[in-house]
XYZ file of C-alpha atoms in Angstrom:
396
model
C 153.010 -12.359 137.081
C 153.364 -15.502 134.971
C 154.233 -14.964 131.356
C 154.410 -16.957 128.148
C 156.480 -16.525 125.021
C 154.510 -17.121 121.839
C 154.978 -16.876 118.141
C 151.358 -15.823 117.592
C 148.693 -14.341 119.882
C 145.237 -14.313 118.305
C 142.517 -12.278 119.986
C 139.122 -13.626 118.951
C 137.981 -17.259 118.720
C 135.523 -16.731 115.907
C 135.622 -18.071 112.361
C 138.614 -16.014 111.200
C 140.617 -16.365 114.400
C 140.252 -20.125 114.612
C 141.098 -20.593 110.942
C 144.225 -18.483 111.409
C 145.211 -20.527 114.479
C 144.884 -23.806 112.585
C 147.078 -22.598 109.737
C 149.724 -21.005 111.953
C 149.816 -24.058 114.222
C 150.292 -26.389 111.279
C 153.394 -24.393 110.407
C 154.838 -25.253 113.792
C 154.170 -21.856 115.339
C 153.441 -21.532 119.067
C 149.893 -20.154 118.994
C 147.489 -19.020 121.682
C 143.931 -17.922 120.965
C 142.040 -15.944 123.604
C 138.417 -14.830 123.722
C 136.328 -13.203 126.448
C 133.398 -15.462 125.543
C 132.764 -18.743 127.345
C 132.515 -20.717 124.111
C 134.282 -20.439 120.738
C 132.561 -19.640 117.440
C 129.313 -18.290 118.843
C 128.359 -16.556 115.584
C 128.978 -19.827 113.777
C 126.714 -21.618 116.231
C 123.723 -19.309 115.774
C 124.071 -18.667 112.044
C 121.692 -20.110 109.507
C 119.097 -20.950 112.117
C 121.643 -23.109 113.911
C 122.829 -24.877 110.762
C 125.532 -22.410 109.693
C 125.517 -21.008 106.178
C 129.246 -21.724 106.142
C 130.037 -20.558 102.602
C 128.603 -19.826 99.177
C 129.542 -21.614 95.967
C 130.212 -18.173 94.492
C 131.897 -16.841 97.615
C 135.060 -15.914 95.713
C 133.250 -13.388 93.488
C 134.826 -10.197 94.746
C 132.087 -8.004 93.235
C 129.788 -9.382 95.928
C 131.793 -7.696 98.666
C 131.583 -4.082 99.820
C 134.152 -1.652 101.192
C 136.245 1.235 99.953
C 138.253 -1.256 97.912
C 136.462 -4.611 97.671
C 139.129 -5.900 95.278
C 141.461 -6.040 98.254
C 139.790 -9.368 99.073
C 140.708 -10.943 95.737
C 144.026 -12.469 96.783
C 142.758 -14.279 99.875
C 139.501 -15.396 98.239
C 141.283 -16.839 95.214
C 143.982 -18.633 97.214
C 141.532 -20.168 99.690
C 138.061 -20.208 98.203
C 134.721 -21.917 98.859
C 135.778 -25.284 97.474
C 138.834 -25.329 99.699
C 136.650 -24.945 102.770
C 134.131 -27.483 101.443
C 136.995 -29.977 101.175
C 137.681 -29.518 104.885
C 134.008 -29.898 105.744
C 133.840 -33.109 103.710
C 137.018 -34.419 105.342
C 135.424 -33.836 108.745
C 132.422 -35.921 107.685
C 129.983 -33.014 107.959
C 126.994 -33.454 105.666
C 125.747 -30.321 103.920
C 123.274 -29.125 101.329
C 122.770 -26.205 98.975
C 119.699 -24.204 99.890
C 119.296 -21.375 97.347
C 121.598 -19.075 95.396
C 124.697 -21.141 96.164
C 124.217 -20.992 99.942
C 125.625 -24.043 101.733
C 124.307 -25.215 105.107
C 125.081 -28.086 107.456
C 122.499 -30.864 107.366
C 122.994 -31.130 111.112
C 124.031 -28.613 113.765
C 126.352 -25.658 113.188
C 128.227 -26.946 116.224
C 129.817 -29.474 113.875
C 131.714 -26.639 112.166
C 132.855 -25.264 115.517
C 134.011 -28.725 116.598
C 135.890 -29.189 113.320
C 137.804 -25.972 113.936
C 138.555 -26.630 117.606
C 139.684 -30.165 116.782
C 141.940 -28.836 114.020
C 143.379 -26.247 116.418
C 144.110 -28.883 119.043
C 145.730 -31.148 116.475
C 147.857 -28.217 115.265
C 148.950 -27.474 118.814
C 147.170 -24.112 119.135
C 146.114 -23.294 122.696
C 142.583 -21.960 123.231
C 141.844 -19.817 126.288
C 138.193 -18.831 126.840
C 136.823 -16.323 129.317
C 140.041 -14.365 128.959
C 140.306 -10.744 127.834
C 143.124 -8.294 127.184
C 143.613 -5.731 129.954
C 146.711 -4.046 128.524
C 148.360 -4.282 125.124
C 151.516 -2.627 123.889
C 154.488 -3.046 121.610
C 157.714 -3.790 123.469
C 160.673 -3.875 121.130
C 159.865 -6.233 118.286
C 157.164 -8.103 120.238
C 153.631 -7.497 121.419
C 152.947 -7.765 125.139
C 149.438 -8.389 126.455
C 148.426 -8.429 130.109
C 145.471 -10.823 130.313
C 142.552 -11.073 132.702
C 143.685 -14.521 133.884
C 146.711 -12.891 135.475
C 149.196 -13.950 132.820
C 151.192 -11.920 130.352
C 151.543 -13.095 126.775
C 154.415 -11.925 124.587
C 154.273 -12.699 120.890
C 156.075 -11.870 117.681
C 152.735 -11.682 115.854
C 149.424 -10.268 117.060
C 146.201 -11.047 115.181
C 143.098 -8.904 115.711
C 140.141 -11.200 115.005
C 137.371 -9.966 117.301
C 135.015 -8.888 114.505
C 132.767 -5.833 114.595
C 129.861 -4.577 116.692
C 127.064 -6.721 115.261
C 125.031 -8.710 117.822
C 126.381 -7.059 120.995
C 124.425 -9.442 123.238
C 127.036 -12.027 122.236
C 129.811 -9.753 123.439
C 130.612 -8.025 120.154
C 132.471 -4.721 120.543
C 134.686 -2.402 118.545
C 137.797 -3.596 120.412
C 139.729 -4.557 117.280
C 139.233 -1.081 115.825
C 140.334 0.574 119.072
C 143.534 -1.478 119.062
C 144.110 -0.800 115.356
C 143.821 2.938 115.962
C 146.199 2.659 118.900
C 148.791 1.229 116.536
C 148.185 4.046 114.050
C 145.869 2.331 111.578
C 142.897 4.062 109.962
C 139.371 2.741 110.515
C 136.667 3.619 108.002
C 133.125 4.601 108.959
C 131.345 1.630 110.480
C 127.623 0.880 110.443
C 125.232 -2.058 110.796
C 124.848 -4.193 107.657
C 122.536 -7.019 106.633
C 119.962 -5.550 108.971
C 116.161 -4.979 108.937
C 114.993 -1.461 108.038
C 112.650 0.627 110.173
C 110.003 3.257 109.353
C 108.162 6.165 110.914
C 105.082 5.595 113.115
C 102.597 6.693 110.440
C 103.998 4.216 107.915
C 103.987 1.467 110.504
C 100.415 2.179 111.543
C 99.287 1.976 107.920
C 101.054 -1.272 107.097
C 101.040 -2.981 110.528
C 98.271 -5.415 109.464
C 100.790 -7.016 107.084
C 103.219 -7.979 109.865
C 104.386 -11.543 109.336
C 103.574 -11.556 105.613
C 106.366 -12.722 103.310
C 106.523 -12.295 99.532
C 109.019 -12.777 96.733
C 110.238 -9.302 95.836
C 112.718 -7.219 93.902
C 114.227 -4.454 96.009
C 116.343 -1.663 94.529
C 118.340 1.101 96.144
C 121.818 2.560 96.429
C 122.679 1.281 92.967
C 121.953 -2.336 93.892
C 119.128 -4.726 93.055
C 118.177 -7.979 94.781
C 115.404 -10.492 94.206
C 114.698 -12.551 97.293
C 112.097 -12.818 100.014
C 110.698 -9.715 101.751
C 109.049 -9.805 105.172
C 106.734 -7.218 106.723
C 107.391 -6.830 110.464
C 105.988 -4.769 113.309
C 109.080 -2.544 113.037
C 109.261 -2.241 109.240
C 110.733 -4.515 106.583
C 113.046 -7.500 106.773
C 113.763 -10.687 104.838
C 116.756 -11.511 102.614
C 116.101 -8.829 99.984
C 115.896 -6.092 102.629
C 118.954 -7.335 104.506
C 120.888 -7.272 101.234
C 119.807 -3.758 100.269
C 120.506 -2.452 103.790
C 124.243 -2.651 103.068
C 123.781 -0.196 100.189
C 121.020 2.031 101.602
C 121.863 5.302 103.349
C 119.719 7.529 105.583
C 117.481 9.887 103.648
C 117.298 7.637 100.594
C 114.291 5.743 99.299
C 114.178 2.157 98.101
C 111.832 0.706 95.486
C 109.856 -2.479 96.049
C 108.428 -4.762 93.384
C 106.111 -7.123 95.211
C 104.856 -9.021 92.164
C 107.973 -9.389 89.990
C 107.394 -10.514 86.403
C 103.691 -9.671 86.633
C 101.963 -6.804 84.819
C 99.463 -6.074 87.555
C 97.579 -3.405 85.615
C 97.135 -5.600 82.559
C 96.010 -8.597 84.602
C 93.461 -6.566 86.533
C 92.069 -5.014 83.351
C 91.771 -8.490 81.839
C 89.939 -9.656 84.950
C 87.577 -6.692 84.560
C 86.760 -7.724 81.008
C 86.239 -11.335 82.062
C 84.155 -10.640 85.159
C 83.342 -7.027 85.906
C 81.321 -8.007 88.963
C 84.400 -9.371 90.703
C 85.602 -7.327 93.670
C 88.934 -5.555 93.209
C 90.609 -7.068 96.244
C 89.545 -10.540 95.089
C 91.081 -10.064 91.652
C 94.219 -8.487 93.103
C 94.404 -11.359 95.585
C 95.040 -13.689 92.640
C 98.320 -11.839 92.012
C 99.584 -11.022 95.504
C 98.596 -12.380 98.929
C 95.077 -11.392 99.974
C 96.198 -9.255 102.937
C 98.577 -7.327 100.723
C 95.887 -6.900 98.061
C 93.459 -5.441 100.582
C 96.072 -3.106 102.088
C 97.249 -1.778 98.708
C 93.692 -1.250 97.472
C 92.809 0.653 100.622
C 95.978 2.755 100.386
C 95.152 3.659 96.786
C 91.558 4.501 97.729
C 90.190 1.791 95.462
C 87.439 -0.689 96.206
C 84.257 -2.207 94.948
C 83.568 -4.103 91.733
C 86.048 -4.010 88.862
C 83.393 -2.705 86.472
C 82.996 0.361 88.680
C 86.690 1.353 88.472
C 88.183 3.153 85.496
C 91.034 1.556 83.547
C 93.390 4.429 84.319
C 92.965 3.909 88.041
C 93.397 0.158 87.642
C 96.622 0.751 85.721
C 97.989 2.658 88.711
C 97.939 -0.548 90.728
C 101.031 -1.791 88.926
C 103.023 1.221 90.080
C 101.617 0.790 93.589
C 102.789 -2.818 93.774
C 105.777 -2.986 91.427
C 107.104 0.535 91.795
C 106.431 1.187 95.456
C 108.927 3.768 96.753
C 109.385 3.775 100.505
C 111.796 5.777 102.643
C 113.146 3.973 105.722
C 113.986 6.115 108.726
C 116.745 3.832 109.928
C 117.646 0.247 110.744
C 117.359 -2.012 113.765
C 121.043 -1.353 114.392
C 123.810 -3.596 115.634
C 121.342 -5.481 117.847
C 120.099 -7.525 114.894
C 122.681 -6.737 112.196
C 124.394 -9.856 110.914
C 127.658 -8.044 110.180
C 129.344 -4.646 110.337
C 130.064 -2.549 107.268
C 133.445 -0.815 107.370
C 136.469 -1.493 109.535
C 140.247 -1.263 109.338
C 141.032 0.441 106.023
C 142.360 -2.008 103.461
C 145.031 0.411 102.234
C 146.643 -0.095 105.649
C 147.002 -3.848 105.103
C 148.908 -6.144 102.767
C 146.340 -8.072 100.716
C 148.558 -11.158 100.508
C 149.208 -11.491 104.238
C 146.649 -9.285 106.054
C 149.541 -7.693 107.936
C 149.600 -3.969 108.690
C 152.022 -2.236 106.348
C 153.234 0.126 109.060
C 153.343 -2.320 111.996
C 155.313 -5.524 111.315
C 153.706 -8.507 113.007
C 150.239 -6.937 113.410
C 147.488 -8.693 111.469
C 143.789 -7.843 111.066
C 141.340 -10.411 109.707
C 137.659 -11.180 109.236
C 134.890 -8.720 110.047
C 137.334 -6.267 111.648
C 138.540 -5.390 108.123
C 136.670 -3.073 105.736
C 135.408 -6.005 103.679
C 131.737 -6.970 103.951
C 130.012 -9.638 101.909
C 126.500 -10.221 100.704
C 124.055 -12.308 102.698
C 124.384 -16.026 102.075
C 127.736 -17.325 103.295
C 129.988 -14.634 101.844
C 131.075 -13.205 105.190
C 132.014 -16.624 106.523
C 134.027 -17.224 103.373
C 135.875 -13.948 103.940
C 136.595 -15.094 107.507
C 138.004 -18.427 106.298
C 140.002 -16.813 103.489
C 141.468 -13.917 105.463
C 142.256 -16.151 108.432
C 143.947 -18.652 106.128
C 145.999 -15.922 104.446
C 147.280 -14.547 107.757
C 147.942 -18.054 109.042
C 150.426 -18.700 106.254
C 152.822 -16.014 107.483
C 152.073 -14.889 111.062
């Protein structure tokens, strides 16, 4: 069986793995990157509607990351932050724009980011092997030996686990990195889907199904967190940026609170409308505050209807709580199938925050989504991939 002697073997040609390969290659290291996929950077390609939300201007704010010890990410994020990656994007001639809340997207295709990384890898001398998986992996002396599906054996001083988590399995995502980490004695925290739509019981869905496709600006609270962004009613439950954000904090059995008309005193506005025109229908007046379909559904749920003059002020006041203090209890989420990332991963107390190397296994590195560091929606997880990959690439 043919074999190759390497300085660095990186398993996973995603954002973190490719960044690590570029940095290690630029240091003169002999690097090989393998991935079972047929194309590199598939999550990059599909992200942001095909335009890649490649970072966030505030992507180095460690309080916007989750995990048992989010501060673990501080070192990598501060040493290679959003502006460092933007500099590379600018150097590659990739035009970009800020959408909302510091989120940066390519003006053109996300494939430009993938091409930038593959070009940088080639220039750095890193070898990329696609459609190749690991069939056997073990430590032999002071090196790692991997039997690969292409019939070769790779031996390397450094092994980098960069295959991510389980989110979007249709793209080949698995828990392989965690299995390998456990094999080498590392601890893996509880893992679960994150940045994912929430689902509800059949009765709830039947009641609110007519709102499917409706989007509103909303404040969503739960699990000690609060987000104001768009909310989308779906045929399975609730989605949209605010729901995806809160899903990382929500746990089964807990309720979340929705404010569907933030900054509006619904009760006061409806009572004022009653004084101004008591003959106006309730759903018409409420439809001036929230979308008409939502107004009709909320009024029906509260058992209210008819002309404003026919409804007592106390009952009208309850509309504010119904719209801006609506407590709902999800039954679950859509799972890894639609989750953008995975919460949890290799425990950060097992890794050196400066280098991303396992404290107990010299030469073993874990980066990106495989680590117990998960960012908010909006470019934070890509920034963690760039930063952690960069950090490992300086020393592996």
